[in-house]
Amino acid sequence: MTQHPENLPDGRQRDSVPIVTAAMLVIGDEILSGRIREKNAGHLAAVMTAIGIDLKEVRIVGDDENAIIEAVNALRVRYTYVFTSGGIGPTHDDITAPSIARAFGLPWDYDARAMEILGSHYKQRGIEFTEARKRMARMPEGAFHIDNPISRAPGFLIGNVHVMAGVPAIFQAMLDNVVPTLRTGRTLLSRTVHCPVGEGTIGEALSGIQDDYADVAIGSYPKYDAGKFWTEIVLRSSDESRLDAAEETVRAMVNELAG
């Protein structure tokens, strides 16, 4: 698999546990038009949370070179890692590879190893290796491959930007290959508290608890079932003792308001 880039931006907590951050850039007119439902961001979020990387931002842009360049350049300096999905296929509107090359100010061309992998793959299947299919071998100069065990067309890593396919099964397979190369940071622990009343009832009290526990992320998620509104309260923190204390406070608040 790929080499691991050094000297990426990150931050540190007071206890020196690294805070590793990530962003995702979803590319494709078909996502913005609603023709295809986006499924990769949720998967990436779950994987990042599990390994202690904070996914901070998800952007969606169309197949527009300037939009891709602008987004990549904004995200790659702000976060430790950037993950993209979409736009590296064989069609005319798959412009992600050259757009990212331009974002880095690098030349791009048909990667020799990628051409070899794809050429052999199509030959074994008895399928012509057309000019359109060769487009999937385009990469910025100096990029490292991200293996694709499903359709064989590799993604690539340039700087701290991981460029992967938009098809969910392929994106997930590529991500599986990327994860072992990533630096991980604080692992967020999670607690969930069921609240039988709606957000409007608990909003003020929950806001006060959040003020008291600024180091614990507290989210409330409205639910509706069988004609009744209720709320799911989720607490997250890397400090288990603080998380336990915040959970106890939230449960006491719920019990008092719910009667």
CSV table of C-alpha atoms in Angstrom, one decimal:
chain,number,residue,atom,x,y,z
A,1,MET,CA,0.0,0.0,0.0
A,2,THR,CA,1.0,3.6,0.1
A,3,GLN,CA,3.7,5.4,1.9
A,4,HIS,CA,2.6,7.6,4.8
A,5,PRO,CA,3.1,11.3,4.4
A,6,GLU,CA,4.9,13.1,7.1
A,7,ASN,CA,4.6,16.6,8.7
A,8,LEU,CA,0.8,16.8,8.3
A,9,PRO,CA,-1.1,19.5,10.3
A,10,ASP,CA,-2.5,18.4,13.6
A,11,GLY,CA,-3.1,19.7,17.1
A,12,ARG,CA,-2.4,18.5,20.6
A,13,GLN,CA,-4.4,18.4,23.8
A,14,ARG,CA,-3.0,19.5,27.2
A,15,ASP,CA,-2.3,15.9,27.9
A,16,SER,CA,-0.2,15.5,24.7
A,17,VAL,CA,-2.7,13.0,23.1
A,18,PRO,CA,-2.7,14.0,19.5
A,19,ILE,CA,-5.9,15.4,18.0
A,20,VAL,CA,-6.1,14.0,14.5
A,21,THR,CA,-8.7,15.5,12.2
A,22,ALA,CA,-10.2,14.7,8.8
A,23,ALA,CA,-12.5,16.1,6.2
A,24,MET,CA,-14.3,14.6,3.3
A,25,LEU,CA,-14.9,16.0,-0.2
A,26,VAL,CA,-17.7,14.3,-2.1
A,27,ILE,CA,-17.4,15.0,-5.9
A,28,GLY,CA,-20.2,14.6,-8.5
A,29,ASP,CA,-23.0,16.3,-10.2
A,30,GLU,CA,-25.1,13.2,-9.7
A,31,ILE,CA,-25.0,13.7,-5.9
A,32,LEU,CA,-26.1,17.3,-6.1
A,33,SER,CA,-28.9,16.5,-8.5
A,34,GLY,CA,-30.2,13.7,-6.3
A,35,ARG,CA,-29.8,11.0,-9.0
A,36,ILE,CA,-27.5,9.1,-6.7
A,37,ARG,CA,-27.8,9.1,-2.9
A,38,GLU,CA,-24.5,9.7,-1.1
A,39,LYS,CA,-23.5,6.8,1.2
A,40,ASN,CA,-19.8,7.2,1.7
A,41,ALA,CA,-19.7,10.0,4.3
A,42,GLY,CA,-21.6,8.0,6.9
A,43,HIS,CA,-19.2,5.1,6.5
A,44,LEU,CA,-16.2,7.3,6.7
A,45,ALA,CA,-17.5,9.0,9.8
A,46,ALA,CA,-18.1,5.7,11.6
A,47,VAL,CA,-14.6,4.4,10.7
A,48,MET,CA,-12.9,7.6,11.7
A,49,THR,CA,-14.7,7.7,15.1
A,50,ALA,CA,-13.7,4.1,15.7
A,51,ILE,CA,-10.0,4.8,15.2
A,52,GLY,CA,-9.8,8.1,17.1
A,53,ILE,CA,-9.9,10.6,14.2
A,54,ASP,CA,-12.3,13.5,14.3
A,55,LEU,CA,-14.2,14.0,11.1
A,56,LYS,CA,-14.8,17.7,11.2
A,57,GLU,CA,-16.2,18.6,7.8
A,58,VAL,CA,-17.9,17.1,4.7
A,59,ARG,CA,-18.3,19.1,1.5
A,60,ILE,CA,-20.1,18.2,-1.7
A,61,VAL,CA,-19.1,19.8,-5.0
A,62,GLY,CA,-20.1,19.1,-8.6
A,63,ASP,CA,-17.9,18.1,-11.5
A,64,ASP,CA,-16.3,21.5,-11.6
A,65,GLU,CA,-12.6,22.0,-11.7
A,66,ASN,CA,-12.5,25.3,-9.9
A,67,ALA,CA,-14.8,24.1,-7.2
A,68,ILE,CA,-12.7,21.0,-6.6
A,69,ILE,CA,-9.4,22.9,-6.5
A,70,GLU,CA,-10.9,25.5,-4.1
A,71,ALA,CA,-12.3,22.8,-1.8
A,72,VAL,CA,-9.1,20.6,-1.8
A,73,ASN,CA,-6.8,23.6,-1.0
A,74,ALA,CA,-9.0,24.8,1.8
A,75,LEU,CA,-9.4,21.4,3.4
A,76,ARG,CA,-5.9,20.0,3.1
A,77,VAL,CA,-4.3,22.9,5.1
A,78,ARG,CA,-7.0,22.8,7.8
A,79,TYR,CA,-7.2,19.1,8.6
A,80,THR,CA,-4.7,16.2,9.1
A,81,TYR,CA,-6.3,14.1,6.4
A,82,VAL,CA,-8.7,14.7,3.5
A,83,PHE,CA,-10.7,11.9,1.8
A,84,THR,CA,-12.4,12.4,-1.5
A,85,SER,CA,-14.9,10.2,-3.2
A,86,GLY,CA,-16.1,10.2,-6.8
A,87,GLY,CA,-14.8,11.5,-10.1
A,88,ILE,CA,-12.0,9.1,-11.0
A,89,GLY,CA,-13.9,6.9,-13.5
A,90,PRO,CA,-13.7,6.6,-17.2
A,91,THR,CA,-16.2,9.2,-18.4
A,92,HIS,CA,-15.6,12.7,-19.7
A,93,ASP,CA,-16.9,14.3,-16.5
A,94,ASP,CA,-14.5,12.4,-14.2
A,95,ILE,CA,-12.1,15.2,-13.6
A,96,THR,CA,-11.0,14.7,-10.1
A,97,ALA,CA,-7.5,13.5,-10.8
A,98,PRO,CA,-6.3,16.4,-13.0
A,99,SER,CA,-8.2,18.9,-10.7
A,100,ILE,CA,-6.4,17.6,-7.6
A,101,ALA,CA,-3.1,17.7,-9.5
A,102,ARG,CA,-3.7,21.4,-10.3
A,103,ALA,CA,-4.7,22.1,-6.7
A,104,PHE,CA,-1.2,20.9,-5.7
A,105,GLY,CA,0.5,22.7,-8.7
A,106,LEU,CA,1.7,19.3,-10.1
A,107,PRO,CA,1.7,17.9,-13.6
A,108,TRP,CA,-0.4,14.8,-14.1
A,109,ASP,CA,-0.3,11.9,-16.6
A,110,TYR,CA,-1.1,8.3,-17.1
A,111,ASP,CA,0.6,6.4,-14.3
A,112,ALA,CA,2.7,3.5,-15.7
A,113,ARG,CA,2.0,1.1,-12.9
A,114,ALA,CA,-1.8,1.9,-13.0
A,115,MET,CA,-1.7,1.4,-16.8
A,116,GLU,CA,-0.1,-2.0,-16.2
A,117,ILE,CA,-2.6,-3.0,-13.6
A,118,LEU,CA,-5.6,-2.0,-15.6
A,119,GLY,CA,-4.3,-3.4,-18.9
A,120,SER,CA,-3.7,-6.8,-17.3
A,121,HIS,CA,-7.1,-6.7,-15.6
A,122,TYR,CA,-9.0,-6.1,-18.8
A,123,LYS,CA,-6.9,-8.5,-20.8
A,124,GLN,CA,-7.8,-11.3,-18.3
A,125,ARG,CA,-11.4,-10.4,-18.7
A,126,GLY,CA,-11.3,-10.3,-22.5
A,127,ILE,CA,-12.3,-6.7,-22.5
A,128,GLU,CA,-10.7,-4.0,-24.7
A,129,PHE,CA,-8.6,-1.5,-22.8
A,130,THR,CA,-10.1,1.6,-24.4
A,131,GLU,CA,-9.0,5.2,-24.2
A,132,ALA,CA,-11.9,5.8,-21.8
A,133,ARG,CA,-10.7,3.1,-19.4
A,134,LYS,CA,-7.2,4.4,-19.6
A,135,ARG,CA,-8.5,7.6,-18.0
A,136,MET,CA,-8.7,5.8,-14.7
A,137,ALA,CA,-4.9,5.5,-14.7
A,138,ARG,CA,-4.4,9.3,-14.5
A,139,MET,CA,-2.6,10.6,-11.4
A,140,PRO,CA,-0.6,13.6,-10.2
A,141,GLU,CA,3.1,13.2,-10.5
A,142,GLY,CA,4.5,11.6,-7.3
A,143,ALA,CA,1.2,10.2,-6.1
A,144,PHE,CA,1.1,6.8,-4.3
A,145,HIS,CA,-1.4,4.2,-5.2
A,146,ILE,CA,-4.4,3.2,-3.0
A,147,ASP,CA,-5.2,-0.4,-3.9
A,148,ASN,CA,-8.6,-1.3,-5.3
A,149,PRO,CA,-9.3,-5.0,-4.9
A,150,ILE,CA,-12.7,-4.8,-6.6
A,151,SER,CA,-12.4,-3.1,-10.0
A,152,ARG,CA,-8.6,-2.7,-9.9
A,153,ALA,CA,-8.5,1.0,-10.9
A,154,PRO,CA,-6.3,2.4,-8.1
A,155,GLY,CA,-7.0,5.5,-6.1
A,156,PHE,CA,-4.1,7.7,-5.1
A,157,LEU,CA,-2.6,9.6,-2.2
A,158,ILE,CA,-0.9,13.0,-2.8
A,159,GLY,CA,0.2,15.0,0.2
A,160,ASN,CA,-2.5,14.4,2.9
A,161,VAL,CA,-5.3,13.9,0.3
A,162,HIS,CA,-6.7,10.4,-0.3
A,163,VAL,CA,-8.5,10.2,-3.6
A,164,MET,CA,-11.0,7.3,-3.9
A,165,ALA,CA,-13.8,6.0,-5.9
A,166,GLY,CA,-17.5,7.0,-5.4
A,167,VAL,CA,-19.0,3.6,-5.7
A,168,PRO,CA,-19.6,2.6,-2.1
A,169,ALA,CA,-18.3,-0.9,-2.2
A,170,ILE,CA,-15.1,0.3,-3.8
A,171,PHE,CA,-14.7,3.3,-1.5
A,172,GLN,CA,-15.0,1.1,1.5
A,173,ALA,CA,-12.5,-1.4,0.1
A,174,MET,CA,-10.0,1.4,-0.6
A,175,LEU,CA,-10.6,2.9,2.9
A,176,ASP,CA,-9.8,-0.5,4.4
A,177,ASN,CA,-6.4,-0.3,2.8
A,178,VAL,CA,-5.9,3.3,3.9
A,179,VAL,CA,-6.8,2.9,7.6
A,180,PRO,CA,-3.6,1.0,8.7
A,181,THR,CA,-1.5,3.9,7.3
A,182,LEU,CA,-3.2,6.6,9.3
A,183,ARG,CA,-2.0,8.3,12.5
A,184,THR,CA,-4.7,7.9,15.1
A,185,GLY,CA,-5.5,10.1,18.1
A,186,ARG,CA,-7.8,10.2,21.0
A,187,THR,CA,-10.5,7.7,20.9
A,188,LEU,CA,-13.9,9.1,21.7
A,189,LEU,CA,-16.1,7.2,24.1
A,190,SER,CA,-19.9,7.5,23.7
A,191,ARG,CA,-22.9,7.2,26.0
A,192,THR,CA,-26.6,7.4,24.9
A,193,VAL,CA,-29.4,8.5,27.2
A,194,HIS,CA,-33.1,7.9,26.2
A,195,CYS,CA,-35.3,10.9,27.0
A,196,PRO,CA,-39.1,10.4,26.8
A,197,VAL,CA,-39.8,14.0,26.1
A,198,GLY,CA,-39.1,16.4,23.2
A,199,GLU,CA,-36.2,18.7,22.7
A,200,GLY,CA,-38.3,21.8,23.6
A,201,THR,CA,-38.7,20.5,27.1
A,202,ILE,CA,-35.1,19.7,27.8
A,203,GLY,CA,-33.4,22.4,25.7
A,204,GLU,CA,-32.6,24.9,28.4
A,205,ALA,CA,-31.5,22.4,31.0
A,206,LEU,CA,-29.4,20.5,28.5
A,207,SER,CA,-27.7,23.8,27.4
A,208,GLY,CA,-26.7,24.4,31.1
A,209,ILE,CA,-25.2,21.0,31.4
A,210,GLN,CA,-23.2,21.5,28.2
A,211,ASP,CA,-21.8,24.7,29.7
A,212,ASP,CA,-20.7,22.8,32.8
A,213,TYR,CA,-19.2,20.0,30.7
A,214,ALA,CA,-17.5,21.9,27.9
A,215,ASP,CA,-15.1,19.1,27.3
A,216,VAL,CA,-17.9,16.6,26.6
A,217,ALA,CA,-19.8,16.9,23.3
A,218,ILE,CA,-23.5,16.6,24.0
A,219,GLY,CA,-25.9,16.2,21.1
A,220,SER,CA,-29.7,15.8,21.2
A,221,TYR,CA,-31.6,14.1,18.4
A,222,PRO,CA,-35.4,14.4,18.1
A,223,LYS,CA,-37.3,11.2,17.4
A,224,TYR,CA,-40.9,10.5,16.5
A,225,ASP,CA,-42.6,7.2,17.0
A,226,ALA,CA,-46.2,6.0,17.5
A,227,GLY,CA,-47.5,9.5,17.7
A,228,LYS,CA,-45.0,10.7,20.3
A,229,PHE,CA,-41.9,12.8,20.3
A,230,TRP,CA,-38.9,11.8,22.3
A,231,THR,CA,-35.2,12.6,22.3
A,232,GLU,CA,-32.0,10.6,22.1
A,233,ILE,CA,-29.1,12.3,23.9
A,234,VAL,CA,-25.6,11.3,22.9
A,235,LEU,CA,-22.5,12.3,24.9
A,236,ARG,CA,-19.0,11.9,23.6
A,237,SER,CA,-15.6,12.5,25.2
A,238,SER,CA,-12.1,11.0,25.3
A,239,ASP,CA,-12.1,11.4,29.2
A,240,GLU,CA,-14.1,8.5,30.6
A,241,SER,CA,-14.5,10.0,34.1
A,242,ARG,CA,-15.8,13.3,32.7
A,243,LEU,CA,-18.1,11.4,30.4
A,244,ASP,CA,-19.5,9.3,33.3
A,245,ALA,CA,-20.1,12.5,35.3
A,246,ALA,CA,-21.9,14.2,32.4
A,247,GLU,CA,-24.0,11.1,31.8
A,248,GLU,CA,-25.1,11.0,35.4
A,249,THR,CA,-26.0,14.6,35.3
A,250,VAL,CA,-28.0,14.2,32.1
A,251,ARG,CA,-29.9,11.2,33.5
A,252,ALA,CA,-30.8,13.1,36.6
A,253,MET,CA,-32.1,16.0,34.5
A,254,VAL,CA,-34.1,13.6,32.3
A,255,ASN,CA,-35.6,11.9,35.4
A,256,GLU,CA,-36.6,15.2,36.9
A,257,LEU,CA,-38.2,16.6,33.7
A,258,ALA,CA,-39.9,13.4,32.7
A,259,GLY,CA,-41.5,13.1,36.1
